[in-house]
Every structure is written in C-alpha cells, then in structure tokens.
PDB file of N, CA and C in Angstrom:
ATOM      1  N   UNK E   1    -118.237 237.610 -19.985  1.00  0.00           N
ATOM      2  CA  UNK E   1    -118.918 236.431 -20.271  1.00  0.00           C
ATOM      3  C   UNK E   1    -120.325 236.310 -19.456  1.00  0.00           C
ATOM      4  N   UNK E   2    -121.448 236.064 -20.093  1.00  0.00           N
ATOM      5  CA  UNK E   2    -122.438 235.813 -19.635  1.00  0.00           C
ATOM      6  C   UNK E   2    -122.701 234.212 -19.307  1.00  0.00           C
ATOM      7  N   UNK E   3    -123.353 233.824 -18.089  1.00  0.00           N
ATOM      8  CA  UNK E   3    -123.633 232.393 -17.729  1.00  0.00           C
ATOM      9  C   UNK E   3    -125.004 232.344 -17.579  1.00  0.00           C
ATOM     10  N   UNK E   4    -125.503 231.181 -18.060  1.00  0.00           N
ATOM     11  CA  UNK E   4    -127.100 230.826 -17.972  1.00  0.00           C
ATOM     12  C   UNK E   4    -127.010 229.728 -17.251  1.00  0.00           C
ATOM     13  N   UNK E   5    -127.853 229.706 -16.115  1.00  0.00           N
ATOM     14  CA  UNK E   5    -128.220 228.546 -15.056  1.00  0.00           C
ATOM     15  C   UNK E   5    -129.682 228.509 -15.190  1.00  0.00           C
ATOM     16  N   UNK E   6    -130.051 227.144 -15.046  1.00  0.00           N
ATOM     17  CA  UNK E   6    -131.462 226.650 -14.920  1.00  0.00           C
ATOM     18  C   UNK E   6    -131.605 226.034 -13.504  1.00  0.00           C
ATOM     19  N   UNK E   7    -132.786 226.281 -12.876  1.00  0.00           N
ATOM     20  CA  UNK E   7    -133.197 225.616 -11.852  1.00  0.00           C
ATOM     21  C   UNK E   7    -134.668 224.969 -12.092  1.00  0.00           C
ATOM     22  N   UNK E   8    -134.569 223.626 -11.478  1.00  0.00           N
ATOM     23  CA  UNK E   8    -136.039 223.316 -11.557  1.00  0.00           C
ATOM     24  C   UNK E   8    -136.530 222.783 -10.353  1.00  0.00           C
ATOM     25  N   UNK E   9    -137.762 223.382  -9.979  1.00  0.00           N
ATOM     26  CA  UNK E   9    -138.356 223.395  -8.672  1.00  0.00           C
ATOM     27  C   UNK E   9    -139.554 222.545  -8.911  1.00  0.00           C
ATOM     28  N   UNK E  10    -140.174 221.975  -7.788  1.00  0.00           N
ATOM     29  CA  UNK E  10    -141.446 221.033  -7.846  1.00  0.00           C
ATOM     30  C   UNK E  10    -142.093 221.399  -6.356  1.00  0.00           C
ATOM     31  N   UNK E  11    -143.318 221.811  -6.630  1.00  0.00           N
ATOM     32  CA  UNK E  11    -144.533 221.554  -5.436  1.00  0.00           C
ATOM     33  C   UNK E  11    -145.320 220.502  -5.684  1.00  0.00           C
ATOM     34  N   UNK E  12    -145.249 219.364  -4.618  1.00  0.00           N
ATOM     35  CA  UNK E  12    -146.223 218.335  -4.863  1.00  0.00           C
ATOM     36  C   UNK E  12    -147.309 218.378  -3.811  1.00  0.00           C
ATOM     37  N   UNK E  13    -148.240 218.206  -4.081  1.00  0.00           N
ATOM     38  CA  UNK E  13    -149.599 218.184  -3.309  1.00  0.00           C
ATOM     39  C   UNK E  13    -149.629 217.255  -2.600  1.00  0.00           C
ATOM     40  N   UNK E  14    -150.122 217.455  -1.245  1.00  0.00           N
ATOM     41  CA  UNK E  14    -150.418 216.480  -0.291  1.00  0.00           C
ATOM     42  C   UNK E  14    -151.924 216.776   0.212  1.00  0.00           C
ATOM     43  N   UNK E  15    -152.162 215.927   1.226  1.00  0.00           N
ATOM     44  CA  UNK E  15    -153.437 216.247   1.836  1.00  0.00           C
ATOM     45  C   UNK E  15    -153.358 217.747   2.729  1.00  0.00           C
ATOM     46  N   UNK E  16    -152.139 217.943   3.059  1.00  0.00           N
ATOM     47  CA  UNK E  16    -151.885 219.147   3.659  1.00  0.00           C
ATOM     48  C   UNK E  16    -151.273 220.375   2.942  1.00  0.00           C
ATOM     49  N   UNK E  17    -151.705 220.191   1.550  1.00  0.00           N
ATOM     50  CA  UNK E  17    -151.404 221.419   0.689  1.00  0.00           C
ATOM     51  C   UNK E  17    -152.170 222.598   1.143  1.00  0.00           C
ATOM     52  N   UNK E  18    -151.419 223.789   0.785  1.00  0.00           N
ATOM     53  CA  UNK E  18    -151.778 224.971   1.097  1.00  0.00           C
ATOM     54  C   UNK E  18    -153.141 225.496   0.353  1.00  0.00           C
ATOM     55  N   UNK E  19    -153.507 224.738  -0.869  1.00  0.00           N
ATOM     56  CA  UNK E  19    -154.717 225.192  -1.513  1.00  0.00           C
ATOM     57  C   UNK E  19    -154.875 226.432  -1.897  1.00  0.00           C
ATOM     58  N   UNK E  20    -155.880 227.376  -1.653  1.00  0.00           N
ATOM     59  CA  UNK E  20    -156.018 228.705  -2.078  1.00  0.00           C
ATOM     60  C   UNK E  20    -155.133 229.494  -1.232  1.00  0.00           C
ATOM     61  N   UNK E  21    -154.600 229.208  -0.349  1.00  0.00           N
ATOM     62  CA  UNK E  21    -153.631 230.104   0.509  1.00  0.00           C
ATOM     63  C   UNK E  21    -152.168 230.035  -0.101  1.00  0.00           C
ATOM     64  N   UNK E  22    -152.233 229.386  -1.291  1.00  0.00           N
ATOM     65  CA  UNK E  22    -150.801 229.390  -1.786  1.00  0.00           C
ATOM     66  C   UNK E  22    -150.009 230.505  -1.921  1.00  0.00           C
ATOM     67  N   UNK E  23    -150.827 231.995  -2.160  1.00  0.00           N
ATOM     68  CA  UNK E  23    -150.165 232.991  -1.919  1.00  0.00           C
ATOM     69  C   UNK E  23    -149.206 233.221  -1.029  1.00  0.00           C
ATOM     70  N   UNK E  24    -149.609 232.845   0.042  1.00  0.00           N
ATOM     71  CA  UNK E  24    -148.762 232.926   1.594  1.00  0.00           C
ATOM     72  C   UNK E  24    -147.454 232.334   1.379  1.00  0.00           C
ATOM     73  N   UNK E  25    -147.223 231.067   0.561  1.00  0.00           N
ATOM     74  CA  UNK E  25    -146.165 230.569   0.420  1.00  0.00           C
ATOM     75  C   UNK E  25    -145.313 231.141  -0.752  1.00  0.00           C
ATOM     76  N   UNK E  26    -146.029 231.464  -1.856  1.00  0.00           N
ATOM     77  CA  UNK E  26    -145.199 232.167  -3.212  1.00  0.00           C
ATOM     78  C   UNK E  26    -144.680 233.500  -2.794  1.00  0.00           C
ATOM     79  N   UNK E  27    -145.571 234.076  -1.879  1.00  0.00           N
ATOM     80  CA  UNK E  27    -144.986 235.529  -1.630  1.00  0.00           C
ATOM     81  C   UNK E  27    -143.308 235.956  -1.549  1.00  0.00           C
ATOM     82  N   UNK E  28    -142.920 235.114  -0.839  1.00  0.00           N
ATOM     83  CA  UNK E  28    -141.128 235.371  -0.412  1.00  0.00           C
ATOM     84  C   UNK E  28    -140.629 235.022  -1.725  1.00  0.00           C
ATOM     85  N   UNK E  29    -141.248 233.991  -2.610  1.00  0.00           N
ATOM     86  CA  UNK E  29    -140.600 233.536  -3.928  1.00  0.00           C
ATOM     87  C   UNK E  29    -140.699 234.775  -4.980  1.00  0.00           C
ATOM     88  N   UNK E  30    -142.130 235.282  -4.870  1.00  0.00           N
ATOM     89  CA  UNK E  30    -142.021 236.525  -5.909  1.00  0.00           C
ATOM     90  C   UNK E  30    -141.291 237.479  -5.486  1.00  0.00           C
ATOM     91  N   UNK E  31    -141.391 237.996  -4.253  1.00  0.00           N
ATOM     92  CA  UNK E  31    -140.361 238.743  -3.953  1.00  0.00           C
ATOM     93  C   UNK E  31    -138.825 238.712  -4.386  1.00  0.00           C
ATOM     94  N   UNK E  32    -138.299 237.642  -3.899  1.00  0.00           N
ATOM     95  CA  UNK E  32    -137.231 237.412  -4.495  1.00  0.00           C
ATOM     96  C   UNK E  32    -136.713 237.342  -6.013  1.00  0.00           C
ATOM     97  N   UNK E  33    -137.791 236.878  -6.743  1.00  0.00           N
ATOM     98  CA  UNK E  33    -137.657 236.967  -8.201  1.00  0.00           C
ATOM     99  C   UNK E  33    -137.888 238.328  -8.575  1.00  0.00           C
ATOM    100  N   UNK E  34    -138.406 239.276  -8.129  1.00  0.00           N
ATOM    101  CA  UNK E  34    -138.467 240.492  -8.292  1.00  0.00           C
ATOM    102  C   UNK E  34    -137.140 241.216  -8.288  1.00  0.00           C
ATOM    103  N   UNK E  35    -136.366 240.874  -7.119  1.00  0.00           N
ATOM    104  CA  UNK E  35    -135.263 241.466  -6.779  1.00  0.00           C
ATOM    105  C   UNK E  35    -134.091 240.836  -7.807  1.00  0.00           C
ATOM    106  N   UNK E  36    -134.263 239.592  -8.117  1.00  0.00           N
ATOM    107  CA  UNK E  36    -133.157 239.008  -8.860  1.00  0.00           C
ATOM    108  C   UNK E  36    -133.388 239.622 -10.311  1.00  0.00           C
ATOM    109  N   UNK E  37    -134.702 240.156 -10.675  1.00  0.00           N
ATOM    110  CA  UNK E  37    -134.815 240.581 -11.960  1.00  0.00           C
ATOM    111  C   UNK E  37    -134.608 241.848 -12.359  1.00  0.00           C
ATOM    112  N   UNK E  38    -134.972 242.893 -11.261  1.00  0.00           N
ATOM    113  CA  UNK E  38    -134.475 244.276 -11.284  1.00  0.00           C
ATOM    114  C   UNK E  38    -133.272 244.796 -10.823  1.00  0.00           C
ATOM    115  N   UNK E  39    -132.760 244.273  -9.995  1.00  0.00           N
ATOM    116  CA  UNK E  39    -131.551 244.810  -9.430  1.00  0.00           C
ATOM    117  C   UNK E  39    -130.380 243.671  -9.635  1.00  0.00           C
ATOM    118  N   UNK E  40    -130.713 242.321  -9.838  1.00  0.00           N
ATOM    119  CA  UNK E  40    -129.612 241.516  -9.458  1.00  0.00           C
ATOM    120  C   UNK E  40    -129.103 241.411  -8.334  1.00  0.00           C
ATOM    121  N   UNK E  41    -128.161 240.231  -8.140  1.00  0.00           N
ATOM    122  CA  UNK E  41    -127.413 239.947  -6.966  1.00  0.00           C
ATOM    123  C   UNK E  41    -126.116 239.431  -7.109  1.00  0.00           C
ATOM    124  N   UNK E  42    -124.880 240.026  -6.493  1.00  0.00           N
ATOM    125  CA  UNK E  42    -123.820 239.490  -6.602  1.00  0.00           C
ATOM    126  C   UNK E  42    -123.478 238.230  -5.929  1.00  0.00           C
ATOM    127  N   UNK E  43    -122.808 237.321  -6.790  1.00  0.00           N
ATOM    128  CA  UNK E  43    -123.045 235.827  -6.489  1.00  0.00           C
ATOM    129  C   UNK E  43    -121.223 235.514  -6.826  1.00  0.00           C
ATOM    130  N   UNK E  44    -120.947 234.560  -5.783  1.00  0.00           N
ATOM    131  CA  UNK E  44    -119.595 234.166  -5.884  1.00  0.00           C
ATOM    132  C   UNK E  44    -119.475 232.825  -6.950  1.00  0.00           C
ATOM    133  N   UNK E  45    -118.649 232.734  -7.857  1.00  0.00           N
ATOM    134  CA  UNK E  45    -118.539 231.569  -8.774  1.00  0.00           C
ATOM    135  C   UNK E  45    -117.264 230.934  -8.165  1.00  0.00           C
ATOM    136  N   UNK E  46    -117.288 229.549  -7.751  1.00  0.00           N
ATOM    137  CA  UNK E  46    -116.526 229.231  -7.186  1.00  0.00           C
ATOM    138  C   UNK E  46    -115.470 228.580  -8.039  1.00  0.00           C
ATOM    139  N   UNK E  47    -115.790 228.179  -9.404  1.00  0.00           N
ATOM    140  CA  UNK E  47    -115.073 227.681 -10.306  1.00  0.00           C
ATOM    141  C   UNK E  47    -114.153 228.792 -11.237  1.00  0.00           C
ATOM    142  N   UNK E  48    -114.774 229.915 -11.060  1.00  0.00           N
ATOM    143  CA  UNK E  48    -113.881 231.256 -11.639  1.00  0.00           C
ATOM    144  C   UNK E  48    -113.077 231.875 -10.596  1.00  0.00           C
ATOM    145  N   UNK E  49    -113.464 231.662  -9.403  1.00  0.00           N
ATOM    146  CA  UNK E  49    -113.042 232.169  -8.292  1.00  0.00           C
ATOM    147  C   UNK E  49    -113.223 233.868  -8.354  1.00  0.00           C
ATOM    148  N   UNK E  50    -114.485 234.008  -8.819  1.00  0.00           N
ATOM    149  CA  UNK E  50    -114.797 235.816  -8.882  1.00  0.00           C
ATOM    150  C   UNK E  50    -116.113 235.692  -8.796  1.00  0.00           C
ATOM    151  N   UNK E  51    -116.704 236.915  -8.574  1.00  0.00           N
ATOM    152  CA  UNK E  51    -118.154 237.246  -8.504  1.00  0.00           C
ATOM    153  C   UNK E  51    -118.699 237.763  -9.892  1.00  0.00           C
ATOM    154  N   UNK E  52    -119.970 237.679  -9.907  1.00  0.00           N
ATOM    155  CA  UNK E  52    -120.748 238.213 -10.905  1.00  0.00           C
ATOM    156  C   UNK E  52    -122.233 238.662 -10.382  1.00  0.00           C
ATOM    157  N   UNK E  53    -122.768 239.524 -11.379  1.00  0.00           N
ATOM    158  CA  UNK E  53    -124.126 239.792 -11.135  1.00  0.00           C
ATOM    159  C   UNK E  53    -125.296 238.610 -11.752  1.00  0.00           C
ATOM    160  N   UNK E  54    -126.080 238.068 -10.835  1.00  0.00           N
ATOM    161  CA  UNK E  54    -126.884 237.147 -11.253  1.00  0.00           C
ATOM    162  C   UNK E  54    -128.278 237.952 -11.569  1.00  0.00           C
ATOM    163  N   UNK E  55    -129.008 237.664 -12.622  1.00  0.00           N
ATOM    164  CA  UNK E  55    -130.314 237.890 -12.728  1.00  0.00           C
ATOM    165  C   UNK E  55    -130.943 236.516 -12.974  1.00  0.00           C
ATOM    166  N   UNK E  56    -132.405 236.688 -12.839  1.00  0.00           N
ATOM    167  CA  UNK E  56    -133.127 235.463 -12.954  1.00  0.00           C
ATOM    168  C   UNK E  56    -134.415 235.965 -13.150  1.00  0.00           C
ATOM    169  N   UNK E  57    -135.440 234.966 -13.733  1.00  0.00           N
ATOM    170  CA  UNK E  57    -136.584 235.187 -14.258  1.00  0.00           C
ATOM    171  C   UNK E  57    -137.465 233.724 -13.956  1.00  0.00           C
ATOM    172  N   UNK E  58    -138.696 233.966 -14.066  1.00  0.00           N
ATOM    173  CA  UNK E  58    -139.434 232.541 -13.956  1.00  0.00           C
ATOM    174  C   UNK E  58    -139.843 232.340 -15.532  1.00  0.00           C
ATOM    175  N   UNK E  59    -139.504 231.476 -15.982  1.00  0.00           N
ATOM    176  CA  UNK E  59    -139.828 231.168 -17.410  1.00  0.00           C
ATOM    177  C   UNK E  59    -140.868 230.370 -17.704  1.00  0.00           C
ATOM    178  N   UNK E  60    -141.429 229.416 -17.094  1.00  0.00           N
ATOM    179  CA  UNK E  60    -142.742 228.777 -17.407  1.00  0.00           C
ATOM    180  C   UNK E  60    -142.825 228.034 -16.236  1.00  0.00           C
ATOM    181  N   UNK E  61    -144.259 227.544 -16.040  1.00  0.00           N
ATOM    182  CA  UNK E  61    -144.759 226.616 -14.937  1.00  0.00           C
ATOM    183  C   UNK E  61    -145.451 225.622 -15.749  1.00  0.00           C
ATOM    184  N   UNK E  62    -145.331 224.352 -15.168  1.00  0.00           N
ATOM    185  CA  UNK E  62    -146.116 223.253 -15.572  1.00  0.00           C
ATOM    186  C   UNK E  62    -147.071 222.641 -14.361  1.00  0.00           C
ATOM    187  N   UNK E  63    -148.248 222.717 -14.879  1.00  0.00           N
ATOM    188  CA  UNK E  63    -149.326 222.314 -13.784  1.00  0.00           C
ATOM    189  C   UNK E  63    -150.193 221.400 -14.435  1.00  0.00           C
ATOM    190  N   UNK E  64    -150.909 220.527 -13.103  1.00  0.00           N
ATOM    191  CA  UNK E  64    -151.979 219.741 -13.698  1.00  0.00           C
ATOM    192  C   UNK E  64    -153.131 220.712 -13.445  1.00  0.00           C
ATOM    193  N   UNK E  65    -154.496 220.510 -13.576  1.00  0.00           N
ATOM    194  CA  UNK E  65    -155.676 221.391 -13.553  1.00  0.00           C
ATOM    195  C   UNK E  65    -155.589 221.877 -12.117  1.00  0.00           C
ATOM    196  N   UNK E  66    -155.814 221.031 -10.935  1.00  0.00           N
ATOM    197  CA  UNK E  66    -155.992 221.434  -9.585  1.00  0.00           C
ATOM    198  C   UNK E  66    -155.035 222.524  -9.266  1.00  0.00           C
ATOM    199  N   UNK E  67    -153.537 222.295  -9.705  1.00  0.00           N
ATOM    200  CA  UNK E  67    -152.619 223.315  -9.077  1.00  0.00           C
ATOM    201  C   UNK E  67    -152.706 224.701 -10.065  1.00  0.00           C
ATOM    202  N   UNK E  68    -153.160 224.452 -11.623  1.00  0.00           N
ATOM    203  CA  UNK E  68    -153.501 225.510 -12.244  1.00  0.00           C
ATOM    204  C   UNK E  68    -154.364 226.445 -11.530  1.00  0.00           C
ATOM    205  N   UNK E  69    -155.651 225.729 -11.145  1.00  0.00           N
ATOM    206  CA  UNK E  69    -156.763 226.564 -10.463  1.00  0.00           C
ATOM    207  C   UNK E  69    -155.923 227.378  -9.178  1.00  0.00           C
ATOM    208  N   UNK E  70    -155.385 226.852  -8.447  1.00  0.00           N
ATOM    209  CA  UNK E  70    -154.787 227.510  -7.206  1.00  0.00           C
ATOM    210  C   UNK E  70    -153.751 228.539  -7.594  1.00  0.00           C
ATOM    211  N   UNK E  71    -153.108 228.220  -8.751  1.00  0.00           N
ATOM    212  CA  UNK E  71    -151.828 229.204  -8.855  1.00  0.00           C
ATOM    213  C   UNK E  71    -152.642 230.522  -9.789  1.00  0.00           C
ATOM    214  N   UNK E  72    -153.516 230.249 -10.921  1.00  0.00           N
ATOM    215  CA  UNK E  72    -153.982 231.242 -11.456  1.00  0.00           C
ATOM    216  C   UNK E  72    -155.406 231.804 -11.470  1.00  0.00           C
ATOM    217  N   UNK E  73    -155.903 231.347 -10.276  1.00  0.00           N
ATOM    218  CA  UNK E  73    -157.355 231.549  -9.704  1.00  0.00           C
ATOM    219  C   UNK E  73    -158.526 231.455 -11.012  1.00  0.00           C
ATOM    220  N   UNK E  74    -158.093 230.565 -11.656  1.00  0.00           N
ATOM    221  CA  UNK E  74    -158.897 230.355 -12.922  1.00  0.00           C
ATOM    222  C   UNK E  74    -159.569 228.831 -12.573  1.00  0.00           C
ATOM    223  N   UNK E  75    -161.142 229.085 -12.563  1.00  0.00           N
ATOM    224  CA  UNK E  75    -161.822 227.535 -12.172  1.00  0.00           C
ATOM    225  C   UNK E  75    -161.777 226.820 -13.386  1.00  0.00           C
ATOM    226  N   UNK E  76    -161.503 225.637 -13.003  1.00  0.00           N
ATOM    227  CA  UNK E  76    -161.129 224.550 -13.967  1.00  0.00           C
ATOM    228  C   UNK E  76    -162.239 223.389 -13.724  1.00  0.00           C
ATOM    229  N   UNK E  77    -163.347 223.806 -13.162  1.00  0.00           N
ATOM    230  CA  UNK E  77    -164.616 223.087 -12.883  1.00  0.00           C
ATOM    231  C   UNK E  77    -165.654 223.546 -13.588  1.00  0.00           C
ATOM    232  N   UNK E  78    -166.787 222.898 -13.949  1.00  0.00           N
ATOM    233  CA  UNK E  78    -167.854 223.549 -14.455  1.00  0.00           C
ATOM    234  C   UNK E  78    -168.243 223.435 -15.978  1.00  0.00           C
ATOM    235  N   UNK E  79    -168.696 224.149 -16.634  1.00  0.00           N
ATOM    236  CA  UNK E  79    -169.057 224.025 -18.134  1.00  0.00           C
ATOM    237  C   UNK E  79    -167.909 224.481 -18.803  1.00  0.00           C
ATOM    238  N   UNK E  80    -167.306 225.612 -18.348  1.00  0.00           N
ATOM    239  CA  UNK E  80    -166.295 226.193 -18.932  1.00  0.00           C
ATOM    240  C   UNK E  80    -164.856 225.969 -18.465  1.00  0.00           C
ATOM    241  N   UNK E  81    -164.387 224.859 -18.261  1.00  0.00           N
ATOM    242  CA  UNK E  81    -163.398 224.638 -17.732  1.00  0.00           C
ATOM    243  C   UNK E  81    -162.034 224.478 -18.244  1.00  0.00           C
ATOM    244  N   UNK E  82    -162.167 224.692 -19.557  1.00  0.00           N
ATOM    245  CA  UNK E  82    -161.135 224.435 -20.473  1.00  0.00           C
ATOM    246  C   UNK E  82    -160.429 226.012 -20.415  1.00  0.00           C
ATOM    247  N   UNK E  83    -159.246 226.254 -20.083  1.00  0.00           N
ATOM    248  CA  UNK E  83    -158.789 227.605 -20.099  1.00  0.00           C
ATOM    249  C   UNK E  83    -158.396 227.959 -21.392  1.00  0.00           C
ATOM    250  N   UNK E  84    -158.201 227.347 -22.600  1.00  0.00           N
ATOM    251  CA  UNK E  84    -158.038 227.687 -23.816  1.00  0.00           C
ATOM    252  C   UNK E  84    -159.403 228.008 -24.554  1.00  0.00           C
ATOM    253  N   UNK E  85    -160.369 226.787 -24.333  1.00  0.00           N
ATOM    254  CA  UNK E  85    -161.800 227.178 -25.265  1.00  0.00           C
ATOM    255  C   UNK E  85    -162.708 227.971 -24.477  1.00  0.00           C
ATOM    256  N   UNK E  86    -162.372 228.132 -22.953  1.00  0.00           N
ATOM    257  CA  UNK E  86    -163.354 228.956 -22.182  1.00  0.00           C
ATOM    258  C   UNK E  86    -164.811 228.838 -22.630  1.00  0.00           C
ATOM    259  N   UNK E  87    -165.501 229.872 -23.095  1.00  0.00           N
ATOM    260  CA  UNK E  87    -167.024 229.928 -23.253  1.00  0.00           C
ATOM    261  C   UNK E  87    -167.208 228.814 -24.601  1.00  0.00           C
ATOM    262  N   UNK E  88    -166.104 228.481 -25.349  1.00  0.00           N
ATOM    263  CA  UNK E  88    -166.382 227.517 -26.493  1.00  0.00           C
ATOM    264  C   UNK E  88    -166.412 226.055 -26.207  1.00  0.00           C
ATOM    265  N   UNK E  89    -165.893 225.803 -24.792  1.00  0.00           N
ATOM    266  CA  UNK E  89    -165.708 224.580 -24.080  1.00  0.00           C
ATOM    267  C   UNK E  89    -167.059 223.442 -24.646  1.00  0.00           C
ATOM    268  N   UNK E  90    -166.931 222.792 -25.099  1.00  0.00           N
ATOM    269  CA  UNK E  90    -167.994 221.712 -25.623  1.00  0.00           C
ATOM    270  C   UNK E  90    -168.303 220.772 -24.600  1.00  0.00           C
ATOM    271  N   UNK E  91    -169.582 220.542 -24.025  1.00  0.00           N
ATOM    272  CA  UNK E  91    -169.809 219.758 -22.826  1.00  0.00           C
ATOM    273  C   UNK E  91    -171.246 219.187 -22.993  1.00  0.00           C
ATOM    274  N   UNK E  92    -171.636 218.165 -22.360  1.00  0.00           N
ATOM    275  CA  UNK E  92    -172.757 217.746 -22.123  1.00  0.00           C
ATOM    276  C   UNK E  92    -173.191 217.609 -20.633  1.00  0.00           C
ATOM    277  N   UNK E  93    -174.239 217.856 -20.252  1.00  0.00           N
ATOM    278  CA  UNK E  93    -174.525 217.834 -18.793  1.00  0.00           C
ATOM    279  C   UNK E  93    -175.526 216.348 -18.626  1.00  0.00           C
ATOM    280  N   UNK E  94    -174.991 215.211 -17.848  1.00  0.00           N
ATOM    281  CA  UNK E  94    -175.879 213.940 -17.856  1.00  0.00           C
ATOM    282  C   UNK E  94    -177.251 214.208 -17.220  1.00  0.00           C
ATOM    283  N   UNK E  95    -178.097 213.441 -17.643  1.00  0.00           N
ATOM    284  CA  UNK E  95    -179.667 213.591 -17.365  1.00  0.00           C
ATOM    285  C   UNK E  95    -179.642 213.108 -15.948  1.00  0.00           C
ATOM    286  N   UNK E  96    -179.151 212.212 -15.694  1.00  0.00           N
ATOM    287  CA  UNK E  96    -179.429 211.387 -14.347  1.00  0.00           C
ATOM    288  C   UNK E  96    -178.359 211.480 -13.316  1.00  0.00           C
ATOM    289  N   UNK E  97    -177.689 212.752 -13.350  1.00  0.00           N
ATOM    290  CA  UNK E  97    -176.523 213.151 -12.411  1.00  0.00           C
ATOM    291  C   UNK E  97    -176.231 214.494 -12.635  1.00  0.00           C
ATOM    292  N   UNK E  98    -175.379 214.902 -11.842  1.00  0.00           N
ATOM    293  CA  UNK E  98    -174.836 216.384 -11.940  1.00  0.00           C
ATOM    294  C   UNK E  98    -173.467 216.419 -12.539  1.00  0.00           C
ATOM    295  N   UNK E  99    -172.994 215.443 -13.434  1.00  0.00           N
ATOM    296  CA  UNK E  99    -171.849 215.240 -13.794  1.00  0.00           C
ATOM    297  C   UNK E  99    -171.666 216.135 -15.193  1.00  0.00           C
ATOM    298  N   UNK E 100    -170.535 216.613 -15.404  1.00  0.00           N
ATOM    299  CA  UNK E 100    -170.462 217.408 -16.828  1.00  0.00           C
ATOM    300  C   UNK E 100    -169.605 216.476 -17.594  1.00  0.00           C
ATOM    301  N   UNK E 101    -169.890 216.043 -18.655  1.00  0.00           N
ATOM    302  CA  UNK E 101    -168.897 215.340 -19.687  1.00  0.00           C
ATOM    303  C   UNK E 101    -168.529 216.173 -20.844  1.00  0.00           C
ATOM    304  N   UNK E 102    -167.254 216.305 -20.969  1.00  0.00           N
ATOM    305  CA  UNK E 102    -166.680 217.221 -22.080  1.00  0.00           C
ATOM    306  C   UNK E 102    -166.520 216.490 -23.374  1.00  0.00           C
ATOM    307  N   UNK E 103    -166.969 217.028 -24.464  1.00  0.00           N
ATOM    308  CA  UNK E 103    -166.785 216.419 -25.783  1.00  0.00           C
ATOM    309  C   UNK E 103    -166.271 217.235 -26.703  1.00  0.00           C
ATOM    310  N   UNK E 104    -166.020 216.580 -27.685  1.00  0.00           N
ATOM    311  CA  UNK E 104    -165.235 217.337 -28.989  1.00  0.00           C
ATOM    312  C   UNK E 104    -163.919 217.547 -28.546  1.00  0.00           C
ATOM    313  N   UNK E 105    -163.409 216.941 -27.971  1.00  0.00           N
ATOM    314  CA  UNK E 105    -161.867 217.112 -27.590  1.00  0.00           C
ATOM    315  C   UNK E 105    -160.928 216.848 -28.592  1.00  0.00           C
ATOM    316  N   UNK E 106    -161.266 215.743 -29.429  1.00  0.00           N
ATOM    317  CA  UNK E 106    -160.485 215.442 -30.726  1.00  0.00           C
ATOM    318  C   UNK E 106    -160.328 216.518 -31.868  1.00  0.00           C
ATOM    319  N   UNK E 107    -161.419 217.451 -31.616  1.00  0.00           N
ATOM    320  CA  UNK E 107    -161.325 218.432 -32.843  1.00  0.00           C
ATOM    321  C   UNK E 107    -160.085 219.264 -33.111  1.00  0.00           C
ATOM    322  N   UNK E 108    -159.086 219.028 -32.256  1.00  0.00           N
ATOM    323  CA  UNK E 108    -157.724 219.721 -31.973  1.00  0.00           C
ATOM    324  C   UNK E 108    -156.606 218.663 -32.953  1.00  0.00           C
ATOM    325  N   UNK E 109    -157.210 217.332 -33.340  1.00  0.00           N
ATOM    326  CA  UNK E 109    -156.303 216.517 -33.817  1.00  0.00           C
ATOM    327  C   UNK E 109    -156.237 216.733 -35.372  1.00  0.00           C
ATOM    328  N   UNK E 110    -155.635 216.175 -36.127  1.00  0.00           N
ATOM    329  CA  UNK E 110    -155.893 216.332 -37.682  1.00  0.00           C
ATOM    330  C   UNK E 110    -156.608 215.036 -37.862  1.00  0.00           C
ATOM    331  N   UNK E 111    -157.226 215.114 -39.082  1.00  0.00           N
ATOM    332  CA  UNK E 111    -158.207 214.277 -39.517  1.00  0.00           C
ATOM    333  C   UNK E 111    -157.101 212.810 -39.695  1.00  0.00           C
ATOM    334  N   UNK E 112    -158.074 211.995 -39.325  1.00  0.00           N
ATOM    335  CA  UNK E 112    -157.369 210.278 -39.587  1.00  0.00           C
ATOM    336  C   UNK E 112    -156.594 210.119 -38.576  1.00  0.00           C
ATOM    337  N   UNK E 113    -156.390 211.035 -37.522  1.00  0.00           N
ATOM    338  CA  UNK E 113    -155.310 210.748 -36.239  1.00  0.00           C
ATOM    339  C   UNK E 113    -155.387 209.288 -35.779  1.00  0.00           C
ATOM    340  N   UNK E 114    -154.539 208.539 -35.491  1.00  0.00           N
ATOM    341  CA  UNK E 114    -154.832 207.171 -34.679  1.00  0.00           C
ATOM    342  C   UNK E 114    -155.728 207.379 -33.507  1.00  0.00           C
ATOM    343  N   UNK E 115    -155.685 208.667 -32.686  1.00  0.00           N
ATOM    344  CA  UNK E 115    -156.217 208.510 -31.523  1.00  0.00           C
ATOM    345  C   UNK E 115    -157.842 209.065 -31.845  1.00  0.00           C
TER     346      UNK E 115
END
C-alpha cells in the first residue's frame, strides 16, 4: 500500500534573512531531498505499527520576486525583470528619474476583461 504525505514549509524573510547566501541554509535540505528521492528512508508508521520506505521530492515553490531572485539567481530588477517575457518585457524608462515602469501587463488578459 503506497502512502502519500505532503509537507508545507515556509521561509519568511526578515531584516536578518540570508539573502544571496541562501545556499548555505538550503544545502542540508537539498542533501536530504536527494537521499529521500534516490535511496528512500525506512520510517515507522505509528498507526499501522509497521515500517515503510519513504521517498520524497520537492514538488513546487511559491515565491515573491525577491525570494525568486535569491533562490534562482535570476535578476528581477532592471529592464528585463519578467522571468516569463525576459527580453520581450515591455517597459518605459522615466525621463526625470531612474525608475523603470513596466507596461502592457494587461496583454495577457482576454479582451474586455474587467481589469
């Protein structure tokens, strides 16, 4: 009988977040996930009073843009900040400042969408 379990974990940024050194914190997690995927781990199930081999994988991550930048090493600043559009990112550089304004973000919506 195969059992499937799900675990939800969160990392919340703070003024003392690891920033670009996130790999130091994630390295043990990656090692454990590799072992859980390749070899599996014998685990005791208290409900069934027996053991089973557990395997696990990282299914997905949900991040805001600053976390996405730290985890993937993809720059989310500048003229090509959109990880989907990349070089096709539509932007305008403001004349009297150094700000970049991203335009045409509604092009992905259906015509006559209320937004």
